[in-house]
CSV table of C-alpha atoms and ligand atoms in Angstrom, one decimal:
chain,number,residue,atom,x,y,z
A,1,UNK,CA,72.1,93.8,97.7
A,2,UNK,CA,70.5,93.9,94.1
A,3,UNK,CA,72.4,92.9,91.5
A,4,UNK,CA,73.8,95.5,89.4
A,5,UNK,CA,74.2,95.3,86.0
A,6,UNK,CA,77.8,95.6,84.8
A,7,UNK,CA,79.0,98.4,82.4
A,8,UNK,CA,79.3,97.6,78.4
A,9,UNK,CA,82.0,97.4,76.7
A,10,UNK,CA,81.2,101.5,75.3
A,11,UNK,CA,80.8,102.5,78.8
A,12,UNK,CA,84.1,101.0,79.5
A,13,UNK,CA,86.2,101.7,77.0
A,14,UNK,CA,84.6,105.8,77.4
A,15,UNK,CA,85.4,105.5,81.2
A,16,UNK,CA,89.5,103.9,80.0
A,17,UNK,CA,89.2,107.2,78.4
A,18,UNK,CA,88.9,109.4,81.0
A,19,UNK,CA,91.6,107.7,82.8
A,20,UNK,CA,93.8,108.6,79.7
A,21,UNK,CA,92.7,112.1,80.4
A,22,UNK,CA,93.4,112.1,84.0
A,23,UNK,CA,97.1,110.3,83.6
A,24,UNK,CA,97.8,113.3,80.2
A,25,UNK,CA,96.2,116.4,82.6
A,26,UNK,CA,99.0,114.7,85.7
A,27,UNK,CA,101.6,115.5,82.9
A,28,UNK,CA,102.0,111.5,81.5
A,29,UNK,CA,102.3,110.3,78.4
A,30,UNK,CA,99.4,107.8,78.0
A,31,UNK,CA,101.2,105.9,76.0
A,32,UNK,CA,103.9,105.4,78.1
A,33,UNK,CA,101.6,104.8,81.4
A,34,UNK,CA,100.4,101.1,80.7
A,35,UNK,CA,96.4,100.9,82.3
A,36,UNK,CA,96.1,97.3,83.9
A,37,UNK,CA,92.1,97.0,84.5
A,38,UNK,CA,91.5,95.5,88.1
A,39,UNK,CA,88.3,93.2,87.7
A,40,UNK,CA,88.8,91.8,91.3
A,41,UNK,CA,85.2,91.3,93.1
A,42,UNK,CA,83.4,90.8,90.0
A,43,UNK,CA,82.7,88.3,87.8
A,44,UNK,CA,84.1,86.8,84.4
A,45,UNK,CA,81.5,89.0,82.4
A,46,UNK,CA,82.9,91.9,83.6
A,47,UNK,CA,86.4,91.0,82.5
A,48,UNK,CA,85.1,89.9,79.2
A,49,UNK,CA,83.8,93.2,79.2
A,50,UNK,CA,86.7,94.7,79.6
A,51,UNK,CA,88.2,92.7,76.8
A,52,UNK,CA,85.3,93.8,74.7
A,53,UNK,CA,86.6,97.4,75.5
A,54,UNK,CA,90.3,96.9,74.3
A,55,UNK,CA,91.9,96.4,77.8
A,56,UNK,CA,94.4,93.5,77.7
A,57,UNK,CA,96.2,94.0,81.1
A,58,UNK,CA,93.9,92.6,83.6
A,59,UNK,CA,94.4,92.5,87.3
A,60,UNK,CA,93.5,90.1,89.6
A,61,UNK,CA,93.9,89.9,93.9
A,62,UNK,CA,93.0,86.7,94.7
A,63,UNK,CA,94.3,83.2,93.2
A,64,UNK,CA,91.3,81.2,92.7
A,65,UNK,CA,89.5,84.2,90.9
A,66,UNK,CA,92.2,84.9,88.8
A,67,UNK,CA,91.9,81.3,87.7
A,68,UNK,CA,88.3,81.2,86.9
A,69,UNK,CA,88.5,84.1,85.1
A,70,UNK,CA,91.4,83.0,83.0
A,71,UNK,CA,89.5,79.7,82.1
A,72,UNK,CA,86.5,81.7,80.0
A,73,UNK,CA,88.5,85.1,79.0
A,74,UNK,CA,90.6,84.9,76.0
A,75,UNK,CA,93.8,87.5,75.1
A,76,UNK,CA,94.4,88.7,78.4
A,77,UNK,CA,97.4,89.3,80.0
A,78,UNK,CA,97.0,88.9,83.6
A,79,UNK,CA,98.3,90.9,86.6
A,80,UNK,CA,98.5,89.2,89.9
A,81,UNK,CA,98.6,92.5,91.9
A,82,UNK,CA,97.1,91.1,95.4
A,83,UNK,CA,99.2,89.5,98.4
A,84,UNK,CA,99.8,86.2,97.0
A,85,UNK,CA,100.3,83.2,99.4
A,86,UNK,CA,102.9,80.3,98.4
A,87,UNK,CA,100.7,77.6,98.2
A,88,UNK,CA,98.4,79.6,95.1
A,89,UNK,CA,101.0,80.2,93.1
A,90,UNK,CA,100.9,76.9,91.3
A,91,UNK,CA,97.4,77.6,90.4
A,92,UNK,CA,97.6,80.8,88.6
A,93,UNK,CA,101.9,80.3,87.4
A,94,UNK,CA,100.3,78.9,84.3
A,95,UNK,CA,98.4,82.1,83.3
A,96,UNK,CA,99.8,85.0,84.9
A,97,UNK,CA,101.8,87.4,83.0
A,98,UNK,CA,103.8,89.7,85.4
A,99,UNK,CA,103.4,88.7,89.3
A,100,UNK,CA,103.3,92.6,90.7
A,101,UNK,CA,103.3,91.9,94.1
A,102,UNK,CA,106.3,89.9,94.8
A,103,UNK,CA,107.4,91.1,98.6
A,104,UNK,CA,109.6,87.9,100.1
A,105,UNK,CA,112.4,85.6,98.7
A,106,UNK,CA,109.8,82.2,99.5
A,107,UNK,CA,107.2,83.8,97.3
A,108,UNK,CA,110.1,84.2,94.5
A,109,UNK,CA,111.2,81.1,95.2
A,110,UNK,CA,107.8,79.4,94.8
A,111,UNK,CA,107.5,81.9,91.3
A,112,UNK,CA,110.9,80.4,90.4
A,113,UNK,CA,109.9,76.9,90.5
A,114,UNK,CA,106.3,77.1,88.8
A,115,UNK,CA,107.1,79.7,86.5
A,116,UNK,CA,110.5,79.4,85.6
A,117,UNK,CA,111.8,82.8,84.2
A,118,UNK,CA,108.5,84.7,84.6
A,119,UNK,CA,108.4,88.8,85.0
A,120,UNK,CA,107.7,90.2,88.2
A,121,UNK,CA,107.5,93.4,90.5
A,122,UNK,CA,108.7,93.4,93.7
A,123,UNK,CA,106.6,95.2,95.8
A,124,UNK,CA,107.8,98.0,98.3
A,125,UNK,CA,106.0,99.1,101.3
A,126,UNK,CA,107.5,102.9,101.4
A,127,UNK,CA,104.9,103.9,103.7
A,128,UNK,CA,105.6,101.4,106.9
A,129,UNK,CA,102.9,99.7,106.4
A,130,UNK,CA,103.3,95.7,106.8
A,131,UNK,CA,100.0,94.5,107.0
A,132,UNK,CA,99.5,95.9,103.0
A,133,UNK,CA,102.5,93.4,102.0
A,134,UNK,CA,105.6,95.0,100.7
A,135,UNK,CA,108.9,94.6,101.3
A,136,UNK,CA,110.7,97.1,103.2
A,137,UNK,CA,112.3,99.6,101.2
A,138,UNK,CA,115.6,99.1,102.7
A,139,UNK,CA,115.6,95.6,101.7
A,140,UNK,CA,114.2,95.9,98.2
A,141,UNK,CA,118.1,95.8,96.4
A,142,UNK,CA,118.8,92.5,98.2
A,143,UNK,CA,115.4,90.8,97.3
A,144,UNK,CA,115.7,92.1,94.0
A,145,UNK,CA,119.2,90.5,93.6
A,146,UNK,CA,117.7,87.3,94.8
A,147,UNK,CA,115.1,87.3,92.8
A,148,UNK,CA,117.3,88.0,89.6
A,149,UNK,CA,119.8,84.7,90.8
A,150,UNK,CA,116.4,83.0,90.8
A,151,UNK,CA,116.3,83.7,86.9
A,152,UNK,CA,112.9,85.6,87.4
A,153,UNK,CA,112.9,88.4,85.6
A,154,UNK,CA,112.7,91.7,87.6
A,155,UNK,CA,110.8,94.7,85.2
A,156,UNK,CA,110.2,96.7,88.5
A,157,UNK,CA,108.5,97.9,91.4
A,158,UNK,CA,104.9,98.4,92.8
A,159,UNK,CA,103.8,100.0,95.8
A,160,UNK,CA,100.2,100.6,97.2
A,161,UNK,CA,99.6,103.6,99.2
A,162,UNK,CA,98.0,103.8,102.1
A,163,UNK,CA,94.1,104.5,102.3
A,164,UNK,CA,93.7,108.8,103.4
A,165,UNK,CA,94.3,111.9,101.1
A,166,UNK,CA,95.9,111.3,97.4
A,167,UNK,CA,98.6,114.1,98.0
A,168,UNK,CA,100.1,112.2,101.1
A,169,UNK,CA,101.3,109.4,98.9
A,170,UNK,CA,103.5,111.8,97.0
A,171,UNK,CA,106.7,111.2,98.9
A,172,UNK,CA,106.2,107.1,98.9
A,173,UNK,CA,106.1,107.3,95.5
A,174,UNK,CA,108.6,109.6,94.4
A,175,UNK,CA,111.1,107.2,96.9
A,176,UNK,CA,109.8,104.3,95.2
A,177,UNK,CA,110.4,105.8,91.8
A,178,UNK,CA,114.4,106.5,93.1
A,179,UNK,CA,114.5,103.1,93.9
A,180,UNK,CA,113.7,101.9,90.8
A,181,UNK,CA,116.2,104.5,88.9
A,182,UNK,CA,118.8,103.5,91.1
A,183,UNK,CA,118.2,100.0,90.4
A,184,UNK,CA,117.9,100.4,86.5
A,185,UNK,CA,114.1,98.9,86.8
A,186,UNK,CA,112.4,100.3,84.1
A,187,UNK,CA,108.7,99.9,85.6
A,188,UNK,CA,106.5,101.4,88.6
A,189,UNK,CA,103.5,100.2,89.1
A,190,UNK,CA,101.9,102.8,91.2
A,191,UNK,CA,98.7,104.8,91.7
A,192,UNK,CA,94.7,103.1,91.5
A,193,UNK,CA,91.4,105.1,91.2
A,194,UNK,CA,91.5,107.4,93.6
A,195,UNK,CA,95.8,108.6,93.4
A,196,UNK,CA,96.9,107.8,89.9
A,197,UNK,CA,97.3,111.8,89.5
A,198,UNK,CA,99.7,111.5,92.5
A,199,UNK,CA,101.3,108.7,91.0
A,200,UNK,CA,101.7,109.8,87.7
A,201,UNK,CA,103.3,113.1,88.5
A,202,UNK,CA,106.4,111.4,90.8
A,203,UNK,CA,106.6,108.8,87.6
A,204,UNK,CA,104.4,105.8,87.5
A,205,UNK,CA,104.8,103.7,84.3
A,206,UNK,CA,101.6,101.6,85.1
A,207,UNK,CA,98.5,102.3,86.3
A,208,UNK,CA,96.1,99.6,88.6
A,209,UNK,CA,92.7,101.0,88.4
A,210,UNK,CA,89.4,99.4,88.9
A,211,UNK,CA,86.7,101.9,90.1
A,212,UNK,CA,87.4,104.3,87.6
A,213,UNK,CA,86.6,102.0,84.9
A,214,UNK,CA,83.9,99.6,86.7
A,215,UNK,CA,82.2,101.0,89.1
A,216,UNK,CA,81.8,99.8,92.9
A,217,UNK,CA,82.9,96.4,93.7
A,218,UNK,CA,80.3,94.2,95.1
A,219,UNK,CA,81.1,93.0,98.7
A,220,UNK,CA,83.8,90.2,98.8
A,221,UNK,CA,81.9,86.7,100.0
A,222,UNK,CA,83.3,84.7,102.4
B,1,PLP,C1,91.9,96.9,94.3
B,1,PLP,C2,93.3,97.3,93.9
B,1,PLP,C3,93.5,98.2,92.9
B,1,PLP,C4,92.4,99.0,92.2
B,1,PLP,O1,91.8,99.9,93.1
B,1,PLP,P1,90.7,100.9,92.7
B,1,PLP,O2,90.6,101.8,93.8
B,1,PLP,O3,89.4,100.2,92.5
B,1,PLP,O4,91.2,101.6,91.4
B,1,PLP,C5,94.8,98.5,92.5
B,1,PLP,N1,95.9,97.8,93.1
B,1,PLP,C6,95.7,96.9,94.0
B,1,PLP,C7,96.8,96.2,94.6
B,1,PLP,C8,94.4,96.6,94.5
B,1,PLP,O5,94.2,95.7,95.5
């Protein structure tokens, strides 16, 4: 594949826009719907273009990327949204900002003991869908009880719908949104590109979006 060349920082910021539009026309407050900018699959230029655009939440899948991308970007506050295995925590705990995808009491535990306090999500699979991480929504009181006795510091939930029409992820998200009510968790991290109209309308409170705003990802190596 050529290389493409990435978006500037007007592009961007015109593109962040429109995203503002879509989340207002879904009946949001864009003020009140925080956009975290997923830079996965590209490379640190891109997130410093993102920077360059007035994004400040950046989100990140995979450990070592987040990393790298941490070590050159400056003023970001990073979103480790992707599943997350035990043994990277220790590389990213001194840079991440909220771990969103928080789905097991040893991942907390491992959170706990490099990042002593830090905010996270725990992630809900509402859709019965294991292999996209997730905790089971039946258990998501429990672990978020644990998590809280492990002095983390539990802002919410996030969920990740599964791949197929927007509208069918309507339902998962409005139970995901209960949960949280019920729970007295103040965010939901819900809704990407392609469903944050979905999201937003059953009550998202952050948005994870990177297509919208950068274009297609380049193919993941290795
Ligand atoms: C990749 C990813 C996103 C962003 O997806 P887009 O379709 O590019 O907006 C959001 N959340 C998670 C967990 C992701 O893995």
């Amino acid at each position: 594949m050529t290389a493409i060349a990435p978006p500037t920082a007007a592009e961007v910021a015109e593109r962040a826009d429109a995203v503002r539009e879509r989340v207002r026309a879904a009946g949001g407050d864009p003020a009140q719907v925080a956009l975290v900018a997923v830079t996965k699959g590209f490379g640190p230029e891109v997130a410093s273009v993102a920077r360059a655009a007035g994004l400040v939440d950046l989100g990140e899948n995979y450990a070592q990327e987040l990393a790298a991308k941490a070590a050159v970007v400056d003023g970001v506050r990073w979103h480790a949204i992707g599943r997350l295995q035990r043994n990277k925590v220790r590389l990213v705990a001194p840079v991440v900002a909220l771990w969103q995808s928080v789905d097991r009491l040893a991942l907390g535990q491992q959170i706990a003991r490099h990042a002593p306090g830090a905010a996270v999500l725990v992630q809900v699979d509402a859709w019965g869908e294991p292999q996209k991480g997730g905790c089971p929504a039946a258990e998501v009181p429990a672990l978020v009880e644990a998590m809280a006795a492990l002095g983390l510091d539990v802002r919410g939930l996030m969920a990740v719908a599964p791949a197929g029409p927007p509208a069918a992820a309507g339902p998962g998200f409005a139970a995901v949104a209960a949960l949280a009510d019920r729970l007295g968790l103040p965010v939901r991290s819900m809704g990407m590109s392609s469903d944050l109209e979905v999201a937003v309308a059953e009550g998202s409170t952050m948005v994870r979006v990177g297509g919208a705003l950068f274009g297609v990802r380049p193919p993941r190596q290795g």
